[in-house]
Coordinates of C-alpha atoms in Angstrom, one line a residue:
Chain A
X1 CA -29.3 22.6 -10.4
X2 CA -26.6 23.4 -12.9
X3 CA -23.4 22.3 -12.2
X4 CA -19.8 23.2 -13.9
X5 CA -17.0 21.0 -13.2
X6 CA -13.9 22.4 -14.1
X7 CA -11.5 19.2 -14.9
X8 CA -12.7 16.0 -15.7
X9 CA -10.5 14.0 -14.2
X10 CA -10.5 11.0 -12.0
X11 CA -11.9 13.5 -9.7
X12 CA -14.0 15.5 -11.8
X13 CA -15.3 12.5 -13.6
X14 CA -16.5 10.6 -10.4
X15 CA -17.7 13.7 -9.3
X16 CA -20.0 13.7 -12.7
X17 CA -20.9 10.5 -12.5
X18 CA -22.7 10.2 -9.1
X19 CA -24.5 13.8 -9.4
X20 CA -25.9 12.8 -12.3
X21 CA -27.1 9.8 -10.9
X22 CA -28.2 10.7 -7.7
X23 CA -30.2 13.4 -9.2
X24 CA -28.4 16.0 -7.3
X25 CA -27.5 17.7 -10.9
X26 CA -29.5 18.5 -13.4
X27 CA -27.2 19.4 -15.9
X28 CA -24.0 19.0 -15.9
X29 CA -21.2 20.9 -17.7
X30 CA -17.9 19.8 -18.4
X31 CA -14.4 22.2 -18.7
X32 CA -11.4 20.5 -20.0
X33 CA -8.3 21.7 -21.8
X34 CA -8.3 18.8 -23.0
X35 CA -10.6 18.2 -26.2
X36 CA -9.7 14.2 -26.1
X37 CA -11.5 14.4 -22.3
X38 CA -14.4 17.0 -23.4
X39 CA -15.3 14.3 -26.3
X40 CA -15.0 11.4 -23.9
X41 CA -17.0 13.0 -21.3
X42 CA -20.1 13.6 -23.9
X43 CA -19.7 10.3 -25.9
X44 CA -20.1 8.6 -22.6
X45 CA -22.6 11.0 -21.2
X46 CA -20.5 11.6 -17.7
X47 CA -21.9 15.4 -18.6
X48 CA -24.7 17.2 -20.6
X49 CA -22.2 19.7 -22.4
X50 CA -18.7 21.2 -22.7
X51 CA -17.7 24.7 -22.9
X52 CA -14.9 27.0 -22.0
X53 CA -14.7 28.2 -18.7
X54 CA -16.3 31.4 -18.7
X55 CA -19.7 30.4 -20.6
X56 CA -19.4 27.6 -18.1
X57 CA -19.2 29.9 -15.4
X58 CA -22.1 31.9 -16.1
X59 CA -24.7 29.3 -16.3
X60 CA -23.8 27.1 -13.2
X61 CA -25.3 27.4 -9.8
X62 CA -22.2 25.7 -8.2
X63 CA -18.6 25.6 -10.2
X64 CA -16.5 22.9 -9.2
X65 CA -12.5 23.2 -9.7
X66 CA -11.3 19.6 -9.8
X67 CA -7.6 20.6 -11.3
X68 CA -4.7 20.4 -9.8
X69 CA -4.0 22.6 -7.4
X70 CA -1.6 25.5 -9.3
X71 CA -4.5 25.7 -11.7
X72 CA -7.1 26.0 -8.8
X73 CA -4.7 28.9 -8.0
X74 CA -4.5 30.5 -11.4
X75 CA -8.4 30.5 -12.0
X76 CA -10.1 30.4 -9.4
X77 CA -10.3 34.7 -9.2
X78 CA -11.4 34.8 -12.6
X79 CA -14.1 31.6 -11.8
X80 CA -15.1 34.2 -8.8
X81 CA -15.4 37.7 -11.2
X82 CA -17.8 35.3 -13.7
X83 CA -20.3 33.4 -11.7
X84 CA -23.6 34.4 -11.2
X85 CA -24.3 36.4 -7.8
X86 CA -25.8 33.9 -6.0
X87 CA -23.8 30.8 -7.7
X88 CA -21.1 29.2 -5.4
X89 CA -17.7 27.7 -5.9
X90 CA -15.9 25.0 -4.4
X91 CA -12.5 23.4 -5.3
X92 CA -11.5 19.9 -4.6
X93 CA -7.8 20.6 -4.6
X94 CA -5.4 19.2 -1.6
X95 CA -4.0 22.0 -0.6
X96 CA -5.5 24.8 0.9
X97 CA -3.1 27.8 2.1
X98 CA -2.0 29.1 -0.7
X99 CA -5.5 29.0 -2.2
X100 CA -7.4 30.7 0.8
X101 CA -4.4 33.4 1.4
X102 CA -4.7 34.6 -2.3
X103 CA -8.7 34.8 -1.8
X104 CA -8.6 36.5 1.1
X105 CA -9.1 40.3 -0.3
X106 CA -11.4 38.9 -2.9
X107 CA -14.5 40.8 -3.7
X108 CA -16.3 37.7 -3.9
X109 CA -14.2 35.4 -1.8
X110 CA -17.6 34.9 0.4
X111 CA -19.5 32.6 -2.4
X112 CA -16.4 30.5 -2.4
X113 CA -15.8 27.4 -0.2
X114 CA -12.6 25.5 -0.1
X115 CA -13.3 21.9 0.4
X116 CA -10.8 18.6 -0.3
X117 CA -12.4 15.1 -0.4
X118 CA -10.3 12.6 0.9
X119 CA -10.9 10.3 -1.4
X120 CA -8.9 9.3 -5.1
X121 CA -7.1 6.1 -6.7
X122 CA -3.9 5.9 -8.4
X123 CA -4.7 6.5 -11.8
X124 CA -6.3 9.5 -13.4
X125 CA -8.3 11.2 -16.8
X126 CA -11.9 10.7 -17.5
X127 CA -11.6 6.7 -18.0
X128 CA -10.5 6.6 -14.2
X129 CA -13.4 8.1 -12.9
X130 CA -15.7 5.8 -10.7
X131 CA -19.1 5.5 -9.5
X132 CA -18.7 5.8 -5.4
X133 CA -15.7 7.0 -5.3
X134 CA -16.5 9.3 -2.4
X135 CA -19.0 7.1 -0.9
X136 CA -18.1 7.2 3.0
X137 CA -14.7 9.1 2.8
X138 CA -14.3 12.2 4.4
X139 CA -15.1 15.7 3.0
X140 CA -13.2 18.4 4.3
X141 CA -14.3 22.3 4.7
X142 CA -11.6 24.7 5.1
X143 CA -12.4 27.8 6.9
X144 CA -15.9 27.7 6.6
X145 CA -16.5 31.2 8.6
X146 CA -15.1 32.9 5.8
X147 CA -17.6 31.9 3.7
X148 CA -21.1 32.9 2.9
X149 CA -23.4 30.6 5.2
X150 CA -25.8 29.7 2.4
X151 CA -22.9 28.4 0.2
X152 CA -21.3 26.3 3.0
X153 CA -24.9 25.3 3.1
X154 CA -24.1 24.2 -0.7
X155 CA -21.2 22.7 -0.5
X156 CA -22.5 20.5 2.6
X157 CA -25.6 19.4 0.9
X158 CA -23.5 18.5 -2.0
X159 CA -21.0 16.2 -0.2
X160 CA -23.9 14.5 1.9
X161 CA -25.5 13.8 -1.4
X162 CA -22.1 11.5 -2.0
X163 CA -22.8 10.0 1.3
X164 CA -19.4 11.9 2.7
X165 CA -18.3 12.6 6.0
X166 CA -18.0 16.2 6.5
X167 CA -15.2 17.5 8.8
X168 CA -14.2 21.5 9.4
X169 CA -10.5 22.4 9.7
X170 CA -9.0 25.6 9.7
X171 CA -7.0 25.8 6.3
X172 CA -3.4 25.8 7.4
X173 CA -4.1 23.1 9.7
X174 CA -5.5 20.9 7.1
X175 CA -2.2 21.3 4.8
X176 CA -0.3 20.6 8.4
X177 CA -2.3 17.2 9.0
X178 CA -2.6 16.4 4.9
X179 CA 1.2 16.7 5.0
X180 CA 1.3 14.3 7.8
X181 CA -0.9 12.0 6.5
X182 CA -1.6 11.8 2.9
X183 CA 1.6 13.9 1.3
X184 CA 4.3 11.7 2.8
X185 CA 2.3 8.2 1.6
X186 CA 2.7 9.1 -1.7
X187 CA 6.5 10.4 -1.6
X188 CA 7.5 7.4 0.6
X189 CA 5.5 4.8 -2.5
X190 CA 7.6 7.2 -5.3
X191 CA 10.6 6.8 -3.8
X192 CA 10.0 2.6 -3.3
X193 CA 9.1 2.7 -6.7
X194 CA 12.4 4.4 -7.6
X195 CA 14.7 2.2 -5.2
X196 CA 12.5 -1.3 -7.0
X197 CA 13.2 -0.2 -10.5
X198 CA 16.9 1.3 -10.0
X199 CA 18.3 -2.3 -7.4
X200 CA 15.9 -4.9 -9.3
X201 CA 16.9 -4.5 -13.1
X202 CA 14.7 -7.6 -14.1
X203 CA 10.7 -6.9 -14.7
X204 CA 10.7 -10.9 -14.0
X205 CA 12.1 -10.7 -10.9
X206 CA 9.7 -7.9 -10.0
X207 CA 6.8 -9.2 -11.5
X208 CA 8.1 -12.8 -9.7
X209 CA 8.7 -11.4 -6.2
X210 CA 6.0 -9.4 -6.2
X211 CA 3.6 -10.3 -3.4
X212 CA 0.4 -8.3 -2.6
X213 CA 2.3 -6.7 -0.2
X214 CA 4.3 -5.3 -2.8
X215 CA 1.5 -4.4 -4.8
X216 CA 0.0 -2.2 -2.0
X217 CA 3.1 -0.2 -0.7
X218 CA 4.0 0.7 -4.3
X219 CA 0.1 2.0 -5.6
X220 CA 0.0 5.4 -5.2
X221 CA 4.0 5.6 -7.1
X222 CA 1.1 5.6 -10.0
X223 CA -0.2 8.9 -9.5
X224 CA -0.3 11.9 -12.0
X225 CA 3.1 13.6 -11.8
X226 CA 1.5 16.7 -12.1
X227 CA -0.7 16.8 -9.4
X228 CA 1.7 16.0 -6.8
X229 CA 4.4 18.6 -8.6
X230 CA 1.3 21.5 -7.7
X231 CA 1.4 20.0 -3.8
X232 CA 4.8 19.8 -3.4
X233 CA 5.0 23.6 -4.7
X234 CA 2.0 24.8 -2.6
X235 CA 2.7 22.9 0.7
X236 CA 6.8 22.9 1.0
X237 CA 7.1 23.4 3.8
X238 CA 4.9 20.9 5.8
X239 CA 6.1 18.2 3.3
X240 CA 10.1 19.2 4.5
X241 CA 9.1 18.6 7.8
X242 CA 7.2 15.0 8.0
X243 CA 9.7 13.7 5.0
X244 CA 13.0 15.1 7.7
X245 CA 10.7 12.7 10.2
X246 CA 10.6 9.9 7.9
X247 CA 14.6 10.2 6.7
X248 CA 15.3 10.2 11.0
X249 CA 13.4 7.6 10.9
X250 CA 14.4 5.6 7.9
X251 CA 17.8 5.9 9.2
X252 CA 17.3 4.9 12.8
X253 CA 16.2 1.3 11.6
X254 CA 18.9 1.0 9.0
X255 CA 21.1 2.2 12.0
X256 CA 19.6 -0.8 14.2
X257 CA 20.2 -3.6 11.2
X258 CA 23.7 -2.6 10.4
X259 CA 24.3 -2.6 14.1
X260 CA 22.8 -6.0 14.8
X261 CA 20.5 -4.2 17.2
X262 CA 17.5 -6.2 15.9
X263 CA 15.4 -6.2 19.0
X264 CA 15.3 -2.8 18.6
X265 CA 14.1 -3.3 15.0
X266 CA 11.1 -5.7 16.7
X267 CA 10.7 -2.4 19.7
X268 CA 10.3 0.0 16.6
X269 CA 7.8 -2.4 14.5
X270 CA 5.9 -2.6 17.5
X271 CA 5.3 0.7 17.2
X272 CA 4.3 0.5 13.9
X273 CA 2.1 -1.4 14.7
X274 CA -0.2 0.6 16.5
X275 CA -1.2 2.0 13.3
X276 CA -3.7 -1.2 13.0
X277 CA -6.1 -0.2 15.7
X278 CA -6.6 3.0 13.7
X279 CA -6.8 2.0 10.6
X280 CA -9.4 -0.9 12.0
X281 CA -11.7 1.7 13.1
X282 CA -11.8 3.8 9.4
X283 CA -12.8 -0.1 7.8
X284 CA -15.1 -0.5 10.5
X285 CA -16.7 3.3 9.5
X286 CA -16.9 1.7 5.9
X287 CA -18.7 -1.3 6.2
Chain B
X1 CA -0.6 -38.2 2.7
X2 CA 0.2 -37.1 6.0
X3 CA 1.8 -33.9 6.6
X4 CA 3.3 -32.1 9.0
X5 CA 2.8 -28.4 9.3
X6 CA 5.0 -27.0 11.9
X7 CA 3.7 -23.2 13.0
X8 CA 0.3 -22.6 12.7
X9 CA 0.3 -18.9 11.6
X10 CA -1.2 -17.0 8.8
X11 CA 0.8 -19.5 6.1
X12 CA 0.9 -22.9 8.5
X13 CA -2.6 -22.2 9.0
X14 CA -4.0 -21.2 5.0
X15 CA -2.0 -23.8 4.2
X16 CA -3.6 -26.4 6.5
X17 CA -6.7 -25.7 5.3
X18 CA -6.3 -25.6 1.4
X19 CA -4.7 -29.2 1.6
X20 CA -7.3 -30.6 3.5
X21 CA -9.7 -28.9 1.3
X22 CA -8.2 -29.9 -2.3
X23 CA -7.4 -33.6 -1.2
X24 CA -3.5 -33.0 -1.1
X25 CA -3.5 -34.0 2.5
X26 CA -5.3 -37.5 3.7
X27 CA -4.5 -36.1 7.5
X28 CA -3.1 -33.2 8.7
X29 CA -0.6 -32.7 11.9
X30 CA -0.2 -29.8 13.3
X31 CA 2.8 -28.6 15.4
X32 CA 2.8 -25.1 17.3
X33 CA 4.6 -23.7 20.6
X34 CA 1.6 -21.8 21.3
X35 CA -1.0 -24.2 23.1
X36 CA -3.6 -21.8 22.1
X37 CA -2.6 -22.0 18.7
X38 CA -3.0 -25.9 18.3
X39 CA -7.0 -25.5 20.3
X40 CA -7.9 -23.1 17.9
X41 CA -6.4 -25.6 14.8
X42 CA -8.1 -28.9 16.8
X43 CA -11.8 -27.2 17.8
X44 CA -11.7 -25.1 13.9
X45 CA -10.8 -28.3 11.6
X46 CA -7.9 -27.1 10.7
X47 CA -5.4 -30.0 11.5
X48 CA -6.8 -33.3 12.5
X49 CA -4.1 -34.0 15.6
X50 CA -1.6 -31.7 17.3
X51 CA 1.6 -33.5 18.1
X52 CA 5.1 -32.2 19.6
X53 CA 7.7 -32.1 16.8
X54 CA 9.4 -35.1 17.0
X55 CA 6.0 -37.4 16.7
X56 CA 4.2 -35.5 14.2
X57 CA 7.9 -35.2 12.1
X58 CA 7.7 -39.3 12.5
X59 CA 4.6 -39.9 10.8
X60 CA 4.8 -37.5 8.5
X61 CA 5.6 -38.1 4.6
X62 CA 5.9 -34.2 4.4
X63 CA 6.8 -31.7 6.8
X64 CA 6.4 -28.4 6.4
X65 CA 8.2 -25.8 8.1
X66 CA 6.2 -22.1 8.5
X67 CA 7.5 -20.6 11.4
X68 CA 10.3 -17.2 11.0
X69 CA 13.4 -18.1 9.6
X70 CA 15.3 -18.1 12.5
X71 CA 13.3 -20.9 14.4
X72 CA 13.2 -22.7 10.6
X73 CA 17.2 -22.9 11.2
X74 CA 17.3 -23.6 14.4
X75 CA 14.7 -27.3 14.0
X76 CA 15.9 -27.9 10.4
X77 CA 18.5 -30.1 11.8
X78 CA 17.0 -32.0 14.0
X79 CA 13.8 -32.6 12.0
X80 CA 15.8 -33.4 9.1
X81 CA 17.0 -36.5 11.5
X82 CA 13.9 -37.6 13.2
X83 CA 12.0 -38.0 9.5
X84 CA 11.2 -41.6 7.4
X85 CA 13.8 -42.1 5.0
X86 CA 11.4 -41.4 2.5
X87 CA 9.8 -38.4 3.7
X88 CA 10.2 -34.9 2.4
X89 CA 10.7 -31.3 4.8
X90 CA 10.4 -27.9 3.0
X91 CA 9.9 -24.7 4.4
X92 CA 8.3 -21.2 4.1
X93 CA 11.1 -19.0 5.0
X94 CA 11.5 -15.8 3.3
X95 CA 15.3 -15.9 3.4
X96 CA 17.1 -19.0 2.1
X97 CA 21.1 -18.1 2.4
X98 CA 21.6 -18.9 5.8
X99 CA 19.3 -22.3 6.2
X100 CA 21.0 -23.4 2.8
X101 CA 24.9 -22.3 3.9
X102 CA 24.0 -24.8 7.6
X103 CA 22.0 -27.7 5.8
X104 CA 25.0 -27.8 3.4
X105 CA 26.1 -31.1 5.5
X106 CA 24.0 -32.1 6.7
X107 CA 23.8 -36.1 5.8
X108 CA 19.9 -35.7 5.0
X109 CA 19.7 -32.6 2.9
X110 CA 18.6 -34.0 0.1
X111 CA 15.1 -34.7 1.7
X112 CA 15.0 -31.1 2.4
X113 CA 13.6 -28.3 -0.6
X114 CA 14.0 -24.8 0.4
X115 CA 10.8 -22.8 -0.7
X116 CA 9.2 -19.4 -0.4
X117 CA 5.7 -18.9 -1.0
X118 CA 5.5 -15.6 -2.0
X119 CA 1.9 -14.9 -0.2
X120 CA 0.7 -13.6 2.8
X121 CA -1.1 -11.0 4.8
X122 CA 0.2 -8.3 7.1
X123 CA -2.0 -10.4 10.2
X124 CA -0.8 -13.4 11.8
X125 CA -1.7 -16.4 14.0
X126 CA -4.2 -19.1 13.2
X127 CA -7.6 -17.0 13.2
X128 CA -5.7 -14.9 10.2
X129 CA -5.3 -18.1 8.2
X130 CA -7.5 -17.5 4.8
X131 CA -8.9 -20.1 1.9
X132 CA -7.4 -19.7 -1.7
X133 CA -4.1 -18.0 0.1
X134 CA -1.7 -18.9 -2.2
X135 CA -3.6 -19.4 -5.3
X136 CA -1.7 -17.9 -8.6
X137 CA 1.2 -16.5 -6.4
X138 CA 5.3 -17.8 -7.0
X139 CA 6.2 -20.2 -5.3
X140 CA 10.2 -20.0 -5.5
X141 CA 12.2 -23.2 -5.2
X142 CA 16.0 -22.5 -4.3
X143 CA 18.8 -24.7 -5.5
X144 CA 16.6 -27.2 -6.4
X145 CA 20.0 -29.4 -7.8
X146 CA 20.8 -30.3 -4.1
X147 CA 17.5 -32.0 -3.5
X148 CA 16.4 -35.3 -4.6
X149 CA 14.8 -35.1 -7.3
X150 CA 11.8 -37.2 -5.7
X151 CA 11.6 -34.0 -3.1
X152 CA 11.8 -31.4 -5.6
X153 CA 9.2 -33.2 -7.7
X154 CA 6.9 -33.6 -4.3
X155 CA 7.3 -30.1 -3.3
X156 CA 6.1 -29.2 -6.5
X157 CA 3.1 -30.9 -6.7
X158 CA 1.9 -29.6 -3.0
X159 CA 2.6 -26.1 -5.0
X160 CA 0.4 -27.0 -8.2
X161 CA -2.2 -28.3 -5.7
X162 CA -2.2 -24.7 -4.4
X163 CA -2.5 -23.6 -8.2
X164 CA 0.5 -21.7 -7.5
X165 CA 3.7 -20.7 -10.3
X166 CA 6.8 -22.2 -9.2
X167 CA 9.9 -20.4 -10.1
X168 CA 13.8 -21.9 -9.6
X169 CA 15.7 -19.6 -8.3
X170 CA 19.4 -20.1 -6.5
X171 CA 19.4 -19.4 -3.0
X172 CA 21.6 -16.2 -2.4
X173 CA 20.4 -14.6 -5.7
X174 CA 16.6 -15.3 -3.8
X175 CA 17.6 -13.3 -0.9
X176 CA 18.8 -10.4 -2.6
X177 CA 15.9 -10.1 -4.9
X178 CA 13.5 -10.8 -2.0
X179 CA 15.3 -7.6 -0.3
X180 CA 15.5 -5.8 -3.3
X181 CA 11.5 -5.8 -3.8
X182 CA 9.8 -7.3 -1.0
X183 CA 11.7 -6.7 2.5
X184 CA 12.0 -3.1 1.1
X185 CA 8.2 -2.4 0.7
X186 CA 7.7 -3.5 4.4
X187 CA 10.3 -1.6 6.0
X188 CA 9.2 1.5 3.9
X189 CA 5.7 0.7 5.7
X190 CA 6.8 0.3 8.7
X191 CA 8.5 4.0 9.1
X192 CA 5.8 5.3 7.5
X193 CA 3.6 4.1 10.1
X194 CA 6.7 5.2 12.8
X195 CA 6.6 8.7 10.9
X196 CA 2.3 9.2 11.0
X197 CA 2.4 8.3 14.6
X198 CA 5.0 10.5 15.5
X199 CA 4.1 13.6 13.8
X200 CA 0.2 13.3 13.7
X201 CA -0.6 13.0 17.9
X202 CA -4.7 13.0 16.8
X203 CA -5.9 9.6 16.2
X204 CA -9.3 11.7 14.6
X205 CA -6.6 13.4 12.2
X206 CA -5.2 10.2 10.8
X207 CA -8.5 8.7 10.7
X208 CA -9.6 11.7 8.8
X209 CA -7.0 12.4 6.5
X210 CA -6.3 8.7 5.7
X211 CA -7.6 8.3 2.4
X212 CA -7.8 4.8 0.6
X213 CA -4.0 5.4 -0.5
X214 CA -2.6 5.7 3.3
X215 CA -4.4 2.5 4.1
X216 CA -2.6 0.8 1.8
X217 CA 0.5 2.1 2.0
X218 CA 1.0 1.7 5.3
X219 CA -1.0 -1.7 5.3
X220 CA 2.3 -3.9 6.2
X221 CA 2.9 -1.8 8.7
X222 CA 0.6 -4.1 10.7
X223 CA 3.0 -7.3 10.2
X224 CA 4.3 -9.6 12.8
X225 CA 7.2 -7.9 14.4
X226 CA 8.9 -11.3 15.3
X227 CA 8.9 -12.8 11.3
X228 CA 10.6 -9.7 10.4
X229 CA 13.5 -9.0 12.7
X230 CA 14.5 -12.8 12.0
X231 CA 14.1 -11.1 8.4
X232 CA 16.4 -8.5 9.1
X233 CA 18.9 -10.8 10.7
X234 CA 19.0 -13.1 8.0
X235 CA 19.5 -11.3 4.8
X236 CA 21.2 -7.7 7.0
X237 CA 23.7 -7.0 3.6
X238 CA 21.3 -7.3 1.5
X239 CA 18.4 -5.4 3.1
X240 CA 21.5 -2.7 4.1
X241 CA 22.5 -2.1 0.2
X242 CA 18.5 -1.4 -1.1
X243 CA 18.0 0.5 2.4
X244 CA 20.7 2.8 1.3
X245 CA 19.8 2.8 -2.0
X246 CA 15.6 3.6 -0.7
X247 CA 17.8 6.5 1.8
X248 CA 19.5 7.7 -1.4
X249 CA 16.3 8.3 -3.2
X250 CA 14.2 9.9 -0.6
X251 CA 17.0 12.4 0.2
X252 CA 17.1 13.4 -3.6
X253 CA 13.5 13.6 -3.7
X254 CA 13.4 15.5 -0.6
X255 CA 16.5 18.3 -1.6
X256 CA 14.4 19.2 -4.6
X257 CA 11.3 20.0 -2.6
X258 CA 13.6 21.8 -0.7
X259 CA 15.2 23.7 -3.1
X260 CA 12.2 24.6 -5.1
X261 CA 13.6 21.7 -8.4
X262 CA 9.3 20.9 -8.4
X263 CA 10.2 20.1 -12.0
X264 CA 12.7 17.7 -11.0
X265 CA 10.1 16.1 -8.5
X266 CA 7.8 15.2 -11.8
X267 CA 10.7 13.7 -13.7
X268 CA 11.4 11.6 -10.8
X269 CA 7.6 10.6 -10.4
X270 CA 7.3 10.0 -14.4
X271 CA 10.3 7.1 -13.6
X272 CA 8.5 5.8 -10.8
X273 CA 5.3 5.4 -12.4
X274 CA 6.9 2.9 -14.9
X275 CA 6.1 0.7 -12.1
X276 CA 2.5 0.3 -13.1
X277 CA 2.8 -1.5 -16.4
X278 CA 4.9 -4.1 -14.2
X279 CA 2.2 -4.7 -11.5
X280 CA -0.3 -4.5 -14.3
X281 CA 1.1 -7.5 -16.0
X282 CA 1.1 -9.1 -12.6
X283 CA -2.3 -8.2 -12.1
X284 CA -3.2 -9.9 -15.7
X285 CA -2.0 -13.1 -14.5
X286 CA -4.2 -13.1 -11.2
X287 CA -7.2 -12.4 -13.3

């Protein structure tokens, strides 16, 4: 099979990676603005050829859009009017709404399947990309019903290929529960990132003070700036909600320490701390 | 040597078994409230005798103090009394103003070297205890100058035994760094954990949507509730100013999502991500 990835990315370059080695691609053909990526991508062999996105189009069997999520937006109709008829496409984008609203009256909106892997790191480009990198995490499919049952067909064989989980969400809920989940982790490492370098003007004391604990809270503050700009734009509102959740309660347990209420501090961590269990279970899935 | 280690937690415990493993301790004494605590040390290897406090502070040349900070102020005192003339006591705290401020006159302080290892887990108890713990983190010494220099010099040798850096730092400035960088990150984790619990009510949702980044960011979230109020209660100002600086932040970040500044969002995420060159470097060093 012919494959066309459309950014090759941490995302796009993983994705290259492992379908070339697990023999699920045949060929694979890179898109990139980026002629510094295109030439990595070849020197390196993560794909068989470059091109610009319409000869890529034509030749692929399944088009891949791993861009960030406005550009998923801005050519993902045009991807649509230039594949072949029986081609599919599939995004890998982390939002969905906005993506599946402005399909909806497309003429070929049927060979398209909107999909979002839960899986990534905190760096990105072509030299981020990792073999694995979607081994055992979680594909999701967003409103698989409007799509062509062959193609979801596709996109599932395609995913269980990567060893993924696949799970089906209807797409608003998915930017609802991504929101709640994923969206607010990264704004909540940004902002700790901010407060660290704003109060803690010495890189020694940083570097000093630093424990792994540290380390892990502040990863994802990392991340390509202009992939979370896209989500931000395309999922406001559910983003306004969970961050109003986290302020309340951001502001609750500074309440409690300037109050001297610390028990209620150790009531509220208790809480917390039911997040273990759950997050036991997903390493458990892993291993 | 003998040495004391009083609490026989995650650090007690790691500690415990890296000096019995590197030579550094001839015989190990182990001191815990928790009856359960001390079988698990006796029947694992981990201590060679359990003792109540004021025995195993007797025969120890070294007693080390890893329980939270409040119970490290409340025994300080008295252990401080009970030891050899010759014998050294350091602790493990992770806040150092208020046990400095009340050992100020204390007729033995001298024997006493306030420490924070800055290592550690988000478990806790004995079973959590790991091999190799501590190796290349900071060890911070605080106001070293009040010590003997024979305890200073002791204390540091138990932290190059550990293959650990040991930084000098004075006591208050300690605290308000350690807020500054590392009481911060776990506090952030901790309402991030409140705020996924709260707004996501599926347990399959968050084990879905949890990508590698959630996990560890919200990683700490799974910390011992009891270290960390004593935390809170030691070091409130300080904790208070970065929570309201962390407050600040997230509010800002939040009004421009609100207000459709997506632009602003990035330039706030480019400043943040000049955090990774700092954990880099860090990274270097452990490598």
């Amino acid at each position: 099979m012919t494959i066309t990835i459309v950014g090759l990315g941490l995302i796009g370059g993983s994705l290259a990676l492992d379908l070339k080695r697990n023999g699920f691609a045949h060929h694979v053909i890179g898109v990139d603005e980026s002629a510094e990526h295109c030439t990595y991508a070849l020197r390196t062999g993560m794909v068989d050829d470059c091109a610009d996105l319409q000869v890529a189009c034509i030749q692929a069997d399944l088009v891949i859009l791993a861009v960030p999520v406005k550009a998923v937006v801005a050519i993902l109709p045009k991807v649509l009017n230039w594949i072949r008829e029986e081609a599919v496409v599939t995004d890998m984008g982390s939002t969905k709404g906005e993506i599946l609203s402005l399909m909806a009256n497309h003429p070929n909106r049927r060979r398209f399947v909107a999909a979002h892997p839960m899986a990534g790191t905190e760096h990105s480009g072509p030299a981020a990309a990792l073999n694995g990198l979607f081994h055992d995490k979680a594909a999701i499919i967003c409103d698989a019903e409007n799509s062509d049952e062959d193609a979801v067909r596709l996109a599932e064989r395609l995913f269980r290929s990567l060893f993924m989980r696949i799970i089906y969400m209807d797409g608003t809920d998915h930017d609802m529960h991504a929101a709640y989940v994923s969206h607010v982790s990264h704004i909540s490492s940004f902002v700790l990132a901010l407060t660290v370098l704003e109060k803690e003007k010495s890189e020694a004391n940083i570097f000093n003070l630093a424990s792994g604990g540290f380390a892990s809270t502040v990863r994802l503050a990392k991340s390509s700036p202009r992939m979370w700009r896209d989500v931000y734009e395309q999922n406001q509102e559910n983003i306004l909600d969970v961050l109003d959740s986290y302020l309340g309660k951001m502001q609750q347990f500074r309440d409690h320490i300037a109050s001297g209420e610390f028990e209620q501090t150790y009531q509220l961590m208790e809480t917390a701390n039911a997040i273990g269990p759950i997050l036991e279970q997903q390493e458990k899935v892993k291993n």
